[in-house]
mmCIF file of C-alpha atoms in Angstrom:
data_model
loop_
_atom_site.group_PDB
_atom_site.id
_atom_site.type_symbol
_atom_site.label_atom_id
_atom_site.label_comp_id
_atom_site.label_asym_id
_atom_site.label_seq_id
_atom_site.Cartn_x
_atom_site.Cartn_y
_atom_site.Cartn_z
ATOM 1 C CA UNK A 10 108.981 -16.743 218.456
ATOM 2 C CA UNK A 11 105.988 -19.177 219.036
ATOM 3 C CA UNK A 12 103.881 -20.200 216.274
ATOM 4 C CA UNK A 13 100.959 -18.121 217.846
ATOM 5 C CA UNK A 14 103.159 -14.779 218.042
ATOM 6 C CA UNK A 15 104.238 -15.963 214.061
ATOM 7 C CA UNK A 16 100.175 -16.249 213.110
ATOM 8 C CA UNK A 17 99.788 -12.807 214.421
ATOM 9 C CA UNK A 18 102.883 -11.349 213.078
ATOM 10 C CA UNK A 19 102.685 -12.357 208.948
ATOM 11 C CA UNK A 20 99.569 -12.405 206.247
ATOM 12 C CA UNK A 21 98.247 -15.637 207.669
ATOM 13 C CA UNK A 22 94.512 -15.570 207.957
ATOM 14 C CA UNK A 23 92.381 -18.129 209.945
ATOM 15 C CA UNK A 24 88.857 -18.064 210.850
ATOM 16 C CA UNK A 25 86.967 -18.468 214.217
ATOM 17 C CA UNK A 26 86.491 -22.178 215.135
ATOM 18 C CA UNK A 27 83.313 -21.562 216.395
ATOM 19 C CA UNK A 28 81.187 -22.151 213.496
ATOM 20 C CA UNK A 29 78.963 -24.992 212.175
ATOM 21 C CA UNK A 30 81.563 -25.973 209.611
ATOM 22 C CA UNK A 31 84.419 -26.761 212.269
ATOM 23 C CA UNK A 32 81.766 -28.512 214.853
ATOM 24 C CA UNK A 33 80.672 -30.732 211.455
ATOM 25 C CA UNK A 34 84.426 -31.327 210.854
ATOM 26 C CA UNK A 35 85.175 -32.542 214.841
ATOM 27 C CA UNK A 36 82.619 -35.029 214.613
ATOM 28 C CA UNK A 37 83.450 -36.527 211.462
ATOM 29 C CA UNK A 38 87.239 -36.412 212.847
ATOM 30 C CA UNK A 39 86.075 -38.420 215.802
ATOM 31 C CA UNK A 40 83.650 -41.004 213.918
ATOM 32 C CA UNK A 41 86.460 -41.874 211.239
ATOM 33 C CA UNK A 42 89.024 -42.462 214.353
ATOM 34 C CA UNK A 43 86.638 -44.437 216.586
ATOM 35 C CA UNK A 44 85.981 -46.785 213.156
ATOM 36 C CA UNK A 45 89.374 -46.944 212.078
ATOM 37 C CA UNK A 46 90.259 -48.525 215.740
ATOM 38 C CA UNK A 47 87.705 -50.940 215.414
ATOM 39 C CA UNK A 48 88.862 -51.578 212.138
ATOM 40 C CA UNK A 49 92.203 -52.061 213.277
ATOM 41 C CA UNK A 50 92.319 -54.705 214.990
ATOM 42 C CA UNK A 51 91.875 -56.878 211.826
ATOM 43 C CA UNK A 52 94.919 -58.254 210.138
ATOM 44 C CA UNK A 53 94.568 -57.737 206.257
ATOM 45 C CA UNK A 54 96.298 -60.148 203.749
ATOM 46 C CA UNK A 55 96.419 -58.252 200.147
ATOM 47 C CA UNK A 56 98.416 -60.127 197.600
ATOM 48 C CA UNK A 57 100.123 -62.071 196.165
ATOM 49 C CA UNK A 58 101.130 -59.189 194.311
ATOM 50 C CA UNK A 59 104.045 -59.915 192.684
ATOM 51 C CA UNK A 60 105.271 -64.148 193.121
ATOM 52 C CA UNK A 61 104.343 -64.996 196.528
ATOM 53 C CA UNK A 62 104.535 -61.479 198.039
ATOM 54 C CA UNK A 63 101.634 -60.000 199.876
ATOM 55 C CA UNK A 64 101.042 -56.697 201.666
ATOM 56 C CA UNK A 65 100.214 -56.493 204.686
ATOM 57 C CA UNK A 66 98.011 -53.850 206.331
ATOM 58 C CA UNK A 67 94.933 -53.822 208.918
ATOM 59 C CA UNK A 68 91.055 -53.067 208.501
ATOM 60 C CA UNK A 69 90.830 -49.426 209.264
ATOM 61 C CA UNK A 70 93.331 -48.556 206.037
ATOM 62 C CA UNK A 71 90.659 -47.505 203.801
ATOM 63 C CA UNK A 72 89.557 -44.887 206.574
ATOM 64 C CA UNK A 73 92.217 -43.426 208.241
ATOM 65 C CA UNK A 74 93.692 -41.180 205.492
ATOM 66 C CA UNK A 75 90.528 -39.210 205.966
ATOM 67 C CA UNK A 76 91.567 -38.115 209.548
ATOM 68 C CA UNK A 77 94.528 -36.163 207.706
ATOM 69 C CA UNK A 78 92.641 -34.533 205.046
ATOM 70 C CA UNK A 79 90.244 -33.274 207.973
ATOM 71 C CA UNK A 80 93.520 -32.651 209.631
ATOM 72 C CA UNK A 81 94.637 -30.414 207.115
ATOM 73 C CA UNK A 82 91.365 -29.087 206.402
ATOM 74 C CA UNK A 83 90.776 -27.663 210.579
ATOM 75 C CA UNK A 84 94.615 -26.403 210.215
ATOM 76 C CA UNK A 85 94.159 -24.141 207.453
ATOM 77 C CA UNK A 86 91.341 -22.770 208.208
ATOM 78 C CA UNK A 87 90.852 -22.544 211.801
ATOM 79 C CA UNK A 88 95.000 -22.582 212.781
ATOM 80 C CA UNK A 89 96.534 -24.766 215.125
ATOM 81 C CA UNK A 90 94.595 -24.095 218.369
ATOM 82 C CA UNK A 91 91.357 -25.379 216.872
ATOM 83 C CA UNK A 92 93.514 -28.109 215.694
ATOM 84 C CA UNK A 93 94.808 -29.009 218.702
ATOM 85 C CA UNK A 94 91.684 -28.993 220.318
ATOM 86 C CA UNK A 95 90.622 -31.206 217.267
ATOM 87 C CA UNK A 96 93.282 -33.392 218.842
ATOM 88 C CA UNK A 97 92.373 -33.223 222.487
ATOM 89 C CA UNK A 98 88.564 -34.146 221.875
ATOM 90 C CA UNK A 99 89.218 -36.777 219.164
ATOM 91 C CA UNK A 100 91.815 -38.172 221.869
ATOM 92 C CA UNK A 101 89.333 -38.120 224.744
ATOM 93 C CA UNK A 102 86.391 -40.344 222.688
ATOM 94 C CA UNK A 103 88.547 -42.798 221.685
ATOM 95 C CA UNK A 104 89.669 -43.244 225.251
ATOM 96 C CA UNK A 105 86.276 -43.005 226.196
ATOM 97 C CA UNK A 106 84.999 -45.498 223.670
ATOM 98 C CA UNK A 107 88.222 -48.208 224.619
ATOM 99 C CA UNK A 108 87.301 -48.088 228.126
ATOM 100 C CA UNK A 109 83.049 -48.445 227.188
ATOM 101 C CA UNK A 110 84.315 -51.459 224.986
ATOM 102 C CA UNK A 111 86.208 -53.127 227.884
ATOM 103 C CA UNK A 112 82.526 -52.555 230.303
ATOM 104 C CA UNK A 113 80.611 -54.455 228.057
ATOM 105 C CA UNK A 114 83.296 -56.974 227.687
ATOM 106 C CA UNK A 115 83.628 -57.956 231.291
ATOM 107 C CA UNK A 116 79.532 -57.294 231.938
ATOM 108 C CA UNK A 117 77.824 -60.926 232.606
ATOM 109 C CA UNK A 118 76.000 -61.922 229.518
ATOM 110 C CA UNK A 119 73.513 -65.189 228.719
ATOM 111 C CA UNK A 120 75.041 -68.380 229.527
ATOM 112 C CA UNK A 121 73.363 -70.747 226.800
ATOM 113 C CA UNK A 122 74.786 -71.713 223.578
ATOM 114 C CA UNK A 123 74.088 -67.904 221.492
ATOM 115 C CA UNK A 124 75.145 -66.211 224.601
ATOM 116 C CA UNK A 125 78.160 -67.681 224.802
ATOM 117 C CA UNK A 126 79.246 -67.529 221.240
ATOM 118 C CA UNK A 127 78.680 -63.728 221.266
ATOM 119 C CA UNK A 128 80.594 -62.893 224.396
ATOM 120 C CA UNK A 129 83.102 -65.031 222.371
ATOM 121 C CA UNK A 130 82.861 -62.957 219.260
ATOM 122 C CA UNK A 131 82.294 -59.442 221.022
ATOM 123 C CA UNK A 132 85.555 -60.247 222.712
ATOM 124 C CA UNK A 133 87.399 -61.370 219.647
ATOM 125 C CA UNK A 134 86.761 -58.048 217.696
ATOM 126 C CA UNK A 135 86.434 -55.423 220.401
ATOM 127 C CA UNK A 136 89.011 -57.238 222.984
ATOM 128 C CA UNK A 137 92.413 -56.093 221.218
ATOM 129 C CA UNK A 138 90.672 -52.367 220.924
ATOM 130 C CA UNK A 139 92.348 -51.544 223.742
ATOM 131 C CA UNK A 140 95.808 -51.902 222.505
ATOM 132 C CA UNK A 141 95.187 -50.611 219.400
ATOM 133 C CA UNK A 142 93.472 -47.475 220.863
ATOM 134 C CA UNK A 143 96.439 -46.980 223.086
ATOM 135 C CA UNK A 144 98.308 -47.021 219.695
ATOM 136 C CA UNK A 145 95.899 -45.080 217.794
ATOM 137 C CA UNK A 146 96.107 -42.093 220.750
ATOM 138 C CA UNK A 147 99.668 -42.001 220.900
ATOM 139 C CA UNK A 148 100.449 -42.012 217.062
ATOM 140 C CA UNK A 149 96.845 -40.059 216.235
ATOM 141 C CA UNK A 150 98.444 -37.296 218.776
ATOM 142 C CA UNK A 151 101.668 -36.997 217.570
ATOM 143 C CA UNK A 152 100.718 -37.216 214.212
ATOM 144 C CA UNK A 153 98.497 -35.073 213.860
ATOM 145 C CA UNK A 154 100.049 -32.633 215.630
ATOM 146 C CA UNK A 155 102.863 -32.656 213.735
ATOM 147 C CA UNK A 156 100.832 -32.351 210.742
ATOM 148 C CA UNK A 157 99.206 -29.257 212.070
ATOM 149 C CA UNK A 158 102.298 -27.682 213.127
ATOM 150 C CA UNK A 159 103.928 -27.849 209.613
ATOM 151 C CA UNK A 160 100.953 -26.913 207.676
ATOM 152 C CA UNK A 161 100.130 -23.934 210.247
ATOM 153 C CA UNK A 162 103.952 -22.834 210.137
ATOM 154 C CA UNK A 163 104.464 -22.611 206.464
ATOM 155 C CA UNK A 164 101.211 -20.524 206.372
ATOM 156 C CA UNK A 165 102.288 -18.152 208.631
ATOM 157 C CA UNK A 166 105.313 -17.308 206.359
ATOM 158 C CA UNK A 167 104.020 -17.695 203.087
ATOM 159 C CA UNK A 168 100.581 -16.600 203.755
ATOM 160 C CA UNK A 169 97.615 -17.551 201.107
ATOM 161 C CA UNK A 170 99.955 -18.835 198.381
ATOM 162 C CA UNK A 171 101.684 -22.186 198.442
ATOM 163 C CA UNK A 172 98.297 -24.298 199.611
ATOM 164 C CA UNK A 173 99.623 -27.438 197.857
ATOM 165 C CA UNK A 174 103.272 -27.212 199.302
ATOM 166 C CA UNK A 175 101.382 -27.173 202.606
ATOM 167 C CA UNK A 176 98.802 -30.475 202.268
ATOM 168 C CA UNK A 177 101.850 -32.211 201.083
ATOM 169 C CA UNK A 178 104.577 -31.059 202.962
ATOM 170 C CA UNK A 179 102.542 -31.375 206.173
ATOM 171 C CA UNK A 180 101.284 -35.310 205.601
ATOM 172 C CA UNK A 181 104.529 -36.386 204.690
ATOM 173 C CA UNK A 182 105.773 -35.853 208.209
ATOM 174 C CA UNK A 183 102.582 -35.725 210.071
ATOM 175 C CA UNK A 184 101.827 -39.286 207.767
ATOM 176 C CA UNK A 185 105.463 -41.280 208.892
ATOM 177 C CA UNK A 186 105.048 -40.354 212.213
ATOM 178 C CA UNK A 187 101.931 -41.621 212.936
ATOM 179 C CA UNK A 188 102.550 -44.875 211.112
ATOM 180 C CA UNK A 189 105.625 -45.517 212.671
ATOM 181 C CA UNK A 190 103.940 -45.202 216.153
ATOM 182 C CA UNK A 191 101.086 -47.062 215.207
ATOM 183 C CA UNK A 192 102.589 -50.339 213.573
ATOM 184 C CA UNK A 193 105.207 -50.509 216.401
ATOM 185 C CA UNK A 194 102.657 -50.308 218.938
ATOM 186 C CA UNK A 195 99.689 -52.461 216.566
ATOM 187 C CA UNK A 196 102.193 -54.499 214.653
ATOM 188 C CA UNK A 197 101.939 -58.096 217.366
ATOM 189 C CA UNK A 198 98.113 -57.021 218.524
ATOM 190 C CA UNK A 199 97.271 -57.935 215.121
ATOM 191 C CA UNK A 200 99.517 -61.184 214.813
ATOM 192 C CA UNK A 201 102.323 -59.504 212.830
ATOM 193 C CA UNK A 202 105.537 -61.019 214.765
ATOM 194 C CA UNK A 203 108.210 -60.976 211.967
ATOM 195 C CA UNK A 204 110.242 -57.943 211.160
ATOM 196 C CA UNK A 205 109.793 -58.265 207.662
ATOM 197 C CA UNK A 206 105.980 -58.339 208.114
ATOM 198 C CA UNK A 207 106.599 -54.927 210.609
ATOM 199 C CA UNK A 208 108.674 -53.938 207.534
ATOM 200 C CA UNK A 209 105.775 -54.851 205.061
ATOM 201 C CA UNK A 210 103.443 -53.343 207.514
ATOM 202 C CA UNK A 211 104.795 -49.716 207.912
ATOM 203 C CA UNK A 212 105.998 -48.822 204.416
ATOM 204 C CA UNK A 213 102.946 -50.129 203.271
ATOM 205 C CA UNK A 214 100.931 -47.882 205.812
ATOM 206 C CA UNK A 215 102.760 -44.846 204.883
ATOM 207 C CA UNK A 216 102.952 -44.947 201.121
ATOM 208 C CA UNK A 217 99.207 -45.750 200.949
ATOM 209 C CA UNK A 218 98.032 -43.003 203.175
ATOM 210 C CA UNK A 219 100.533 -40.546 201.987
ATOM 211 C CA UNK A 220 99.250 -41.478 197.918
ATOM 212 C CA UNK A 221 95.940 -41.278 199.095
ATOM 213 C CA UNK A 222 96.411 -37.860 200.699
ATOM 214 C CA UNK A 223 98.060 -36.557 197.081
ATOM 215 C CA UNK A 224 95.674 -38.103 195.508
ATOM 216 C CA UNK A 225 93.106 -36.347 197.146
ATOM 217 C CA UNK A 226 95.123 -32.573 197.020
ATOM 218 C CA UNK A 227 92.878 -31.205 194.293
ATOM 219 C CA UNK A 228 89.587 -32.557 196.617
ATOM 220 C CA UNK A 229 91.013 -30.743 200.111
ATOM 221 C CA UNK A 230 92.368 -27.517 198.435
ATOM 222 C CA UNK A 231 88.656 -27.255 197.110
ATOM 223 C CA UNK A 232 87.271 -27.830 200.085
ATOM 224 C CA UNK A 233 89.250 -25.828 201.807
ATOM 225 C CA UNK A 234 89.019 -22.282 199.190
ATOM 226 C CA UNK A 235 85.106 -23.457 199.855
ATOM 227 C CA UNK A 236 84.683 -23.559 203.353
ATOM 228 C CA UNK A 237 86.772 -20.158 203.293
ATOM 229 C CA UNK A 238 84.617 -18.290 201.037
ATOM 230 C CA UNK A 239 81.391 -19.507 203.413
ATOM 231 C CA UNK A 240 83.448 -18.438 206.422
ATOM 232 C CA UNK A 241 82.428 -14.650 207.388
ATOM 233 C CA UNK A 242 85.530 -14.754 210.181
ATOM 234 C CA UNK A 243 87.859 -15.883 207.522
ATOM 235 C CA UNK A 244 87.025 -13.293 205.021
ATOM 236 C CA UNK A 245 86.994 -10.724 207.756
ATOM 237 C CA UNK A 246 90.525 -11.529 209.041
#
């Protein structure tokens, strides 16, 4: 049975993605993603926090956990279609925005003294983009998906109840597997070339997204019983 035929088949209620709500959702999906890249590509030395021990993490940390609480957010509301397509467009800008980065890289700029040093900067934060986008795709898609899938499959058998089991049952997985991509893929782009540091560098990215995201539980279930009160296809489903 396919999670579709599953929706269809139990108490699981979702609501039309074509609404104002989801379309406000997508685009805040896609900003945070694009940014997080960006932000990416900058090594981030937090410590010492206990001797000489320092974590280690990149610039977009702060940002990304967001992405999953939309994540979950689009899931239980809309299901995992509008998820995936979620996915799919959020995929498509950042590929779009990696290759518009690598354009205004290579276009010829001013050749005196502030010229230079710009081209030099521009291609110090925006050059690795690439690679971290490519990383950022693969472990945003997987990820996410993942996350989807769970949330959307323990809906469809225990209907309205069990929100909480959901959020947190779905980031854990959705959570690992997108770090894990990420950091292999990200881990030397940034200068991490030690397996300890990789070490440092994943557990690090998965307990702090993952506390963020339970953390925030109380916030997204709010949101969430919010946007499905305002919903008129929700409440009629």
């Amino acid at each position: 049975m396919t999670l579709t035929q599953l929706q269809e088949k139990t108490r699981a209620k979702f609501a039309s993605s074509g609404s104002t709500y989801f379309a406000v959702m997508l685009a805040t999906l896609a900003v945070v993603v694009l940014l997080s890249n960006i932000g990416a590509s900058k090594g981030v030395l937090i410590g010492p926090v206990v001797g000489d021990f320092s974590i280690i993490t990149d610039g977009g940390f702060f940002l990304f956990p967001l992405a999953y609480i939309l994540g979950d957010v689009i899931s239980e509301v809309y299901g995992f279609k509008a998820a995936r397509l979620a996915i799919i467009v959020t995929f498509l800008l950042s590929a779009f925005a990696s290759l518009c980065y690598l354009i205004i890289i290579a276009l010829p700029g001013f050749d005196d003294d502030f010229g230079t040093s710009k081209q030099v900067a521009l291609e110090g934060a925006l050059g690795p983009v690439p690679l971290i986008v490519l990383a950022s795709l693969l472990a945003f898609a997987v990820g996410q998906t993942l996350n989807a899938w769970v949330l959307v499959r323990m809906k469809a058998r225990l209907g309205e109840r069990g929100l909480v089991g959901r959020l947190l049952g779905s980031t854990v997985v959705g959570e690992f597997a997108d770090t894990l991509i990420f950091c292999a893929i990200a881990a030397s782009v940034i200068g991490i070339t030690t397996f300890s540091g990789f070490l440092n560098y994943l557990l690090f990215g998965f307990l702090y997204k993952t506390l963020i995201e339970v953390l925030f539980v109380p916030v997204t279930a709010l949101v969430i019983k919010t946007i499905k009160r305002r919903e008129p296809s929700y409440a009629a489903s």
